[in-house]
Amino acid sequence: MLSNRRSTMMIPVQPPAYRPGALPMIGSLKPETEPHCITPSVLTCTTEQLPGYRTVRVLGAVYGSTTYAYKDTKALLKATGSGAEAKSITHMMYSARDQAIERMTRDCITRGANAIIGMSFGESEVLGFAQVSVYGTAVYVEREKGTDGLLSP
């Protein structure tokens, strides 16, 4: 009797640190295979104020932008036709966002700020290239007295 050997080889194997009901640990995630963001070295938020912090000085607008070329147009067209995600494009967009945030963070730090408020993203296509822009307001903040670390720097 013949059996489908492939189906027996496709049984998912649990990682060694797996416990039912446990939250995944950072080390158990696979950032190489899934899109991910890099955390900036300053506090950032999309709101006009940081909860638990007092704005001491406003140091001006900060910007970061980058432009990426679509490398895998064939995969993009194939995914678009089938309704699937074009993972290479997703990874490229995450990398572009991370690079734009890194440039904005450098601009913030060179101005002497320790936080960015009102952060916003803009994504567009220019002549077949993906352009990602990020901007916000660089501020110097201090923790308010009486807060028990609503946000940690």
PDB file of C-alpha atoms in Angstrom:
ATOM      1  CA  MET A   1       0.000   0.000   0.000  1.00  0.00           C
ATOM      2  CA  LEU A   2       1.304   3.427  -0.966  1.00  0.00           C
ATOM      3  CA  SER A   3       1.018   6.351   1.369  1.00  0.00           C
ATOM      4  CA  ASN A   4       1.492  10.020   0.912  1.00  0.00           C
ATOM      5  CA  ARG A   5       4.855  10.446   2.669  1.00  0.00           C
ATOM      6  CA  ARG A   6       4.820  14.174   2.199  1.00  0.00           C
ATOM      7  CA  SER A   7       1.762  14.634   4.414  1.00  0.00           C
ATOM      8  CA  THR A   8       3.537  12.918   7.317  1.00  0.00           C
ATOM      9  CA  MET A   9       6.557  15.190   6.904  1.00  0.00           C
ATOM     10  CA  MET A  10       4.461  18.352   7.067  1.00  0.00           C
ATOM     11  CA  ILE A  11       3.398  17.981  10.701  1.00  0.00           C
ATOM     12  CA  PRO A  12       4.222  21.283  12.379  1.00  0.00           C
ATOM     13  CA  VAL A  13       6.897  20.996  15.036  1.00  0.00           C
ATOM     14  CA  GLN A  14       6.528  23.192  18.113  1.00  0.00           C
ATOM     15  CA  PRO A  15       9.587  25.206  19.138  1.00  0.00           C
ATOM     16  CA  PRO A  16      11.337  23.854  22.247  1.00  0.00           C
ATOM     17  CA  ALA A  17      10.264  26.796  24.435  1.00  0.00           C
ATOM     18  CA  TYR A  18       6.594  26.468  23.469  1.00  0.00           C
ATOM     19  CA  ARG A  19       4.026  26.309  26.262  1.00  0.00           C
ATOM     20  CA  PRO A  20       0.310  26.349  25.486  1.00  0.00           C
ATOM     21  CA  GLY A  21      -1.196  29.725  26.366  1.00  0.00           C
ATOM     22  CA  ALA A  22       2.204  31.431  26.727  1.00  0.00           C
ATOM     23  CA  LEU A  23       2.865  34.662  24.888  1.00  0.00           C
ATOM     24  CA  PRO A  24       5.555  34.458  22.202  1.00  0.00           C
ATOM     25  CA  MET A  25       8.943  35.765  23.273  1.00  0.00           C
ATOM     26  CA  ILE A  26      10.866  38.200  21.093  1.00  0.00           C
ATOM     27  CA  GLY A  27      13.563  35.597  20.452  1.00  0.00           C
ATOM     28  CA  SER A  28      10.986  33.086  19.198  1.00  0.00           C
ATOM     29  CA  LEU A  29       9.717  35.396  16.444  1.00  0.00           C
ATOM     30  CA  LYS A  30      11.381  35.208  13.060  1.00  0.00           C
ATOM     31  CA  PRO A  31      12.015  38.794  11.902  1.00  0.00           C
ATOM     32  CA  GLU A  32      13.945  37.530   8.879  1.00  0.00           C
ATOM     33  CA  THR A  33      10.809  36.002   7.418  1.00  0.00           C
ATOM     34  CA  GLU A  34       8.164  38.449   8.630  1.00  0.00           C
ATOM     35  CA  PRO A  35       8.056  42.216   8.142  1.00  0.00           C
ATOM     36  CA  HIS A  36       8.953  44.131  11.273  1.00  0.00           C
ATOM     37  CA  CYS A  37       9.715  47.642  12.471  1.00  0.00           C
ATOM     38  CA  ILE A  38      12.788  48.883  14.260  1.00  0.00           C
ATOM     39  CA  THR A  39      12.092  50.921  17.393  1.00  0.00           C
ATOM     40  CA  PRO A  40      13.580  54.438  17.273  1.00  0.00           C
ATOM     41  CA  SER A  41      15.935  55.592  20.035  1.00  0.00           C
ATOM     42  CA  VAL A  42      13.702  58.526  21.055  1.00  0.00           C
ATOM     43  CA  LEU A  43      10.108  58.643  22.276  1.00  0.00           C
ATOM     44  CA  THR A  44       7.703  59.018  19.377  1.00  0.00           C
ATOM     45  CA  CYS A  45       3.954  59.421  19.164  1.00  0.00           C
ATOM     46  CA  THR A  46       1.323  60.469  16.666  1.00  0.00           C
ATOM     47  CA  THR A  47      -0.505  62.635  19.208  1.00  0.00           C
ATOM     48  CA  GLU A  48       0.278  66.237  20.151  1.00  0.00           C
ATOM     49  CA  GLN A  49       1.368  65.328  23.690  1.00  0.00           C
ATOM     50  CA  LEU A  50       3.105  62.433  25.414  1.00  0.00           C
ATOM     51  CA  PRO A  51       1.054  61.166  28.378  1.00  0.00           C
ATOM     52  CA  GLY A  52       3.047  61.494  31.597  1.00  0.00           C
ATOM     53  CA  TYR A  53       5.519  63.965  30.091  1.00  0.00           C
ATOM     54  CA  ARG A  54       5.706  67.751  30.018  1.00  0.00           C
ATOM     55  CA  THR A  55       7.001  69.509  26.895  1.00  0.00           C
ATOM     56  CA  VAL A  56       9.841  71.825  27.936  1.00  0.00           C
ATOM     57  CA  ARG A  57      10.992  73.061  24.504  1.00  0.00           C
ATOM     58  CA  VAL A  58       9.740  72.749  20.951  1.00  0.00           C
ATOM     59  CA  LEU A  59      12.740  72.453  18.635  1.00  0.00           C
ATOM     60  CA  GLY A  60      11.011  72.401  15.257  1.00  0.00           C
ATOM     61  CA  ALA A  61       9.933  70.056  12.510  1.00  0.00           C
ATOM     62  CA  VAL A  62      12.015  66.983  11.702  1.00  0.00           C
ATOM     63  CA  TYR A  63      11.850  64.952   8.511  1.00  0.00           C
ATOM     64  CA  GLY A  64      13.066  61.713   7.071  1.00  0.00           C
ATOM     65  CA  SER A  65      12.488  60.270   3.632  1.00  0.00           C
ATOM     66  CA  THR A  66      13.744  57.553   1.372  1.00  0.00           C
ATOM     67  CA  THR A  67      13.032  56.264  -2.108  1.00  0.00           C
ATOM     68  CA  TYR A  68      13.180  52.572  -3.032  1.00  0.00           C
ATOM     69  CA  ALA A  69      13.062  50.934  -6.433  1.00  0.00           C
ATOM     70  CA  TYR A  70      10.730  48.013  -6.980  1.00  0.00           C
ATOM     71  CA  LYS A  71      13.146  45.133  -7.575  1.00  0.00           C
ATOM     72  CA  ASP A  72      10.704  42.286  -7.957  1.00  0.00           C
ATOM     73  CA  THR A  73       8.118  43.584 -10.415  1.00  0.00           C
ATOM     74  CA  LYS A  74       7.373  40.055 -11.597  1.00  0.00           C
ATOM     75  CA  ALA A  75       6.338  38.956  -8.074  1.00  0.00           C
ATOM     76  CA  LEU A  76       4.270  42.129  -7.687  1.00  0.00           C
ATOM     77  CA  LEU A  77       2.312  41.460 -10.867  1.00  0.00           C
ATOM     78  CA  LYS A  78       1.875  37.783  -9.988  1.00  0.00           C
ATOM     79  CA  ALA A  79       0.590  38.591  -6.474  1.00  0.00           C
ATOM     80  CA  THR A  80      -1.702  41.330  -7.771  1.00  0.00           C
ATOM     81  CA  GLY A  81      -3.287  38.924 -10.243  1.00  0.00           C
ATOM     82  CA  SER A  82      -3.858  36.207  -7.647  1.00  0.00           C
ATOM     83  CA  GLY A  83      -4.909  38.495  -4.789  1.00  0.00           C
ATOM     84  CA  ALA A  84      -1.988  37.361  -2.617  1.00  0.00           C
ATOM     85  CA  GLU A  85       0.471  39.490  -0.681  1.00  0.00           C
ATOM     86  CA  ALA A  86       3.696  40.425  -2.457  1.00  0.00           C
ATOM     87  CA  LYS A  87       6.026  39.712   0.471  1.00  0.00           C
ATOM     88  CA  SER A  88       9.089  41.187  -1.216  1.00  0.00           C
ATOM     89  CA  ILE A  89       7.249  44.496  -1.663  1.00  0.00           C
ATOM     90  CA  THR A  90       6.007  44.372   1.956  1.00  0.00           C
ATOM     91  CA  HIS A  91       9.560  43.837   3.217  1.00  0.00           C
ATOM     92  CA  MET A  92      10.779  46.671   1.011  1.00  0.00           C
ATOM     93  CA  MET A  93       8.152  49.059   2.412  1.00  0.00           C
ATOM     94  CA  TYR A  94       9.002  48.137   6.015  1.00  0.00           C
ATOM     95  CA  SER A  95      12.696  48.712   5.281  1.00  0.00           C
ATOM     96  CA  ALA A  96      11.904  52.052   3.653  1.00  0.00           C
ATOM     97  CA  ARG A  97       9.819  53.138   6.680  1.00  0.00           C
ATOM     98  CA  ASP A  98      12.578  52.089   9.065  1.00  0.00           C
ATOM     99  CA  GLN A  99      15.182  54.011   7.083  1.00  0.00           C
ATOM    100  CA  ALA A 100      12.997  57.135   6.957  1.00  0.00           C
ATOM    101  CA  ILE A 101      12.383  56.937  10.731  1.00  0.00           C
ATOM    102  CA  GLU A 102      16.124  56.501  11.316  1.00  0.00           C
ATOM    103  CA  ARG A 103      16.847  59.671   9.321  1.00  0.00           C
ATOM    104  CA  MET A 104      14.157  61.606  11.202  1.00  0.00           C
ATOM    105  CA  THR A 105      15.518  60.344  14.543  1.00  0.00           C
ATOM    106  CA  ARG A 106      19.043  61.495  13.633  1.00  0.00           C
ATOM    107  CA  ASP A 107      17.648  64.929  12.756  1.00  0.00           C
ATOM    108  CA  CYS A 108      15.837  65.001  16.116  1.00  0.00           C
ATOM    109  CA  ILE A 109      18.925  64.076  18.130  1.00  0.00           C
ATOM    110  CA  THR A 110      21.156  66.611  16.357  1.00  0.00           C
ATOM    111  CA  ARG A 111      18.710  69.332  17.407  1.00  0.00           C
ATOM    112  CA  GLY A 112      18.988  68.270  21.060  1.00  0.00           C
ATOM    113  CA  ALA A 113      15.504  66.788  21.352  1.00  0.00           C
ATOM    114  CA  ASN A 114      14.561  63.579  23.136  1.00  0.00           C
ATOM    115  CA  ALA A 115      11.078  63.003  21.660  1.00  0.00           C
ATOM    116  CA  ILE A 116       9.035  63.442  18.488  1.00  0.00           C
ATOM    117  CA  ILE A 117       5.356  64.311  18.689  1.00  0.00           C
ATOM    118  CA  GLY A 118       2.750  64.503  15.932  1.00  0.00           C
ATOM    119  CA  MET A 119       4.597  61.899  13.857  1.00  0.00           C
ATOM    120  CA  SER A 120       3.017  61.032  10.524  1.00  0.00           C
ATOM    121  CA  PHE A 121       3.876  58.956   7.447  1.00  0.00           C
ATOM    122  CA  GLY A 122       3.408  59.658   3.784  1.00  0.00           C
ATOM    123  CA  GLU A 123       3.845  57.021   1.092  1.00  0.00           C
ATOM    124  CA  SER A 124       3.700  57.639  -2.625  1.00  0.00           C
ATOM    125  CA  GLU A 125       4.928  56.365  -5.945  1.00  0.00           C
ATOM    126  CA  VAL A 126       7.165  58.541  -8.091  1.00  0.00           C
ATOM    127  CA  LEU A 127       8.175  57.294 -11.558  1.00  0.00           C
ATOM    128  CA  GLY A 128       7.835  53.671 -10.468  1.00  0.00           C
ATOM    129  CA  PHE A 129       9.747  54.173  -7.216  1.00  0.00           C
ATOM    130  CA  ALA A 130       8.266  53.890  -3.723  1.00  0.00           C
ATOM    131  CA  GLN A 131       8.827  57.059  -1.709  1.00  0.00           C
ATOM    132  CA  VAL A 132       8.303  57.054   2.066  1.00  0.00           C
ATOM    133  CA  SER A 133       8.330  60.261   4.100  1.00  0.00           C
ATOM    134  CA  VAL A 134       7.956  60.649   7.835  1.00  0.00           C
ATOM    135  CA  TYR A 135       7.745  63.894   9.753  1.00  0.00           C
ATOM    136  CA  GLY A 136       6.994  65.207  13.199  1.00  0.00           C
ATOM    137  CA  THR A 137       7.888  67.874  15.749  1.00  0.00           C
ATOM    138  CA  ALA A 138      11.103  67.522  17.748  1.00  0.00           C
ATOM    139  CA  VAL A 139      10.613  68.375  21.427  1.00  0.00           C
ATOM    140  CA  TYR A 140      12.496  68.126  24.687  1.00  0.00           C
ATOM    141  CA  VAL A 141      10.284  66.511  27.331  1.00  0.00           C
ATOM    142  CA  GLU A 142      10.568  65.787  31.037  1.00  0.00           C
ATOM    143  CA  ARG A 143       8.656  63.227  33.044  1.00  0.00           C
ATOM    144  CA  GLU A 144       5.863  64.795  35.090  1.00  0.00           C
ATOM    145  CA  LYS A 145       6.086  64.374  38.839  1.00  0.00           C
ATOM    146  CA  GLY A 146       3.704  61.825  40.261  1.00  0.00           C
ATOM    147  CA  THR A 147       3.589  59.584  37.182  1.00  0.00           C
ATOM    148  CA  ASP A 148       4.679  56.030  37.640  1.00  0.00           C
ATOM    149  CA  GLY A 149       6.238  55.624  34.210  1.00  0.00           C
ATOM    150  CA  LEU A 150       3.271  55.527  31.851  1.00  0.00           C
ATOM    151  CA  LEU A 151       5.850  55.494  29.082  1.00  0.00           C
ATOM    152  CA  SER A 152       9.432  54.440  29.583  1.00  0.00           C
ATOM    153  CA  PRO A 153      12.183  56.146  27.559  1.00  0.00           C
TER     154      PRO A 153
END
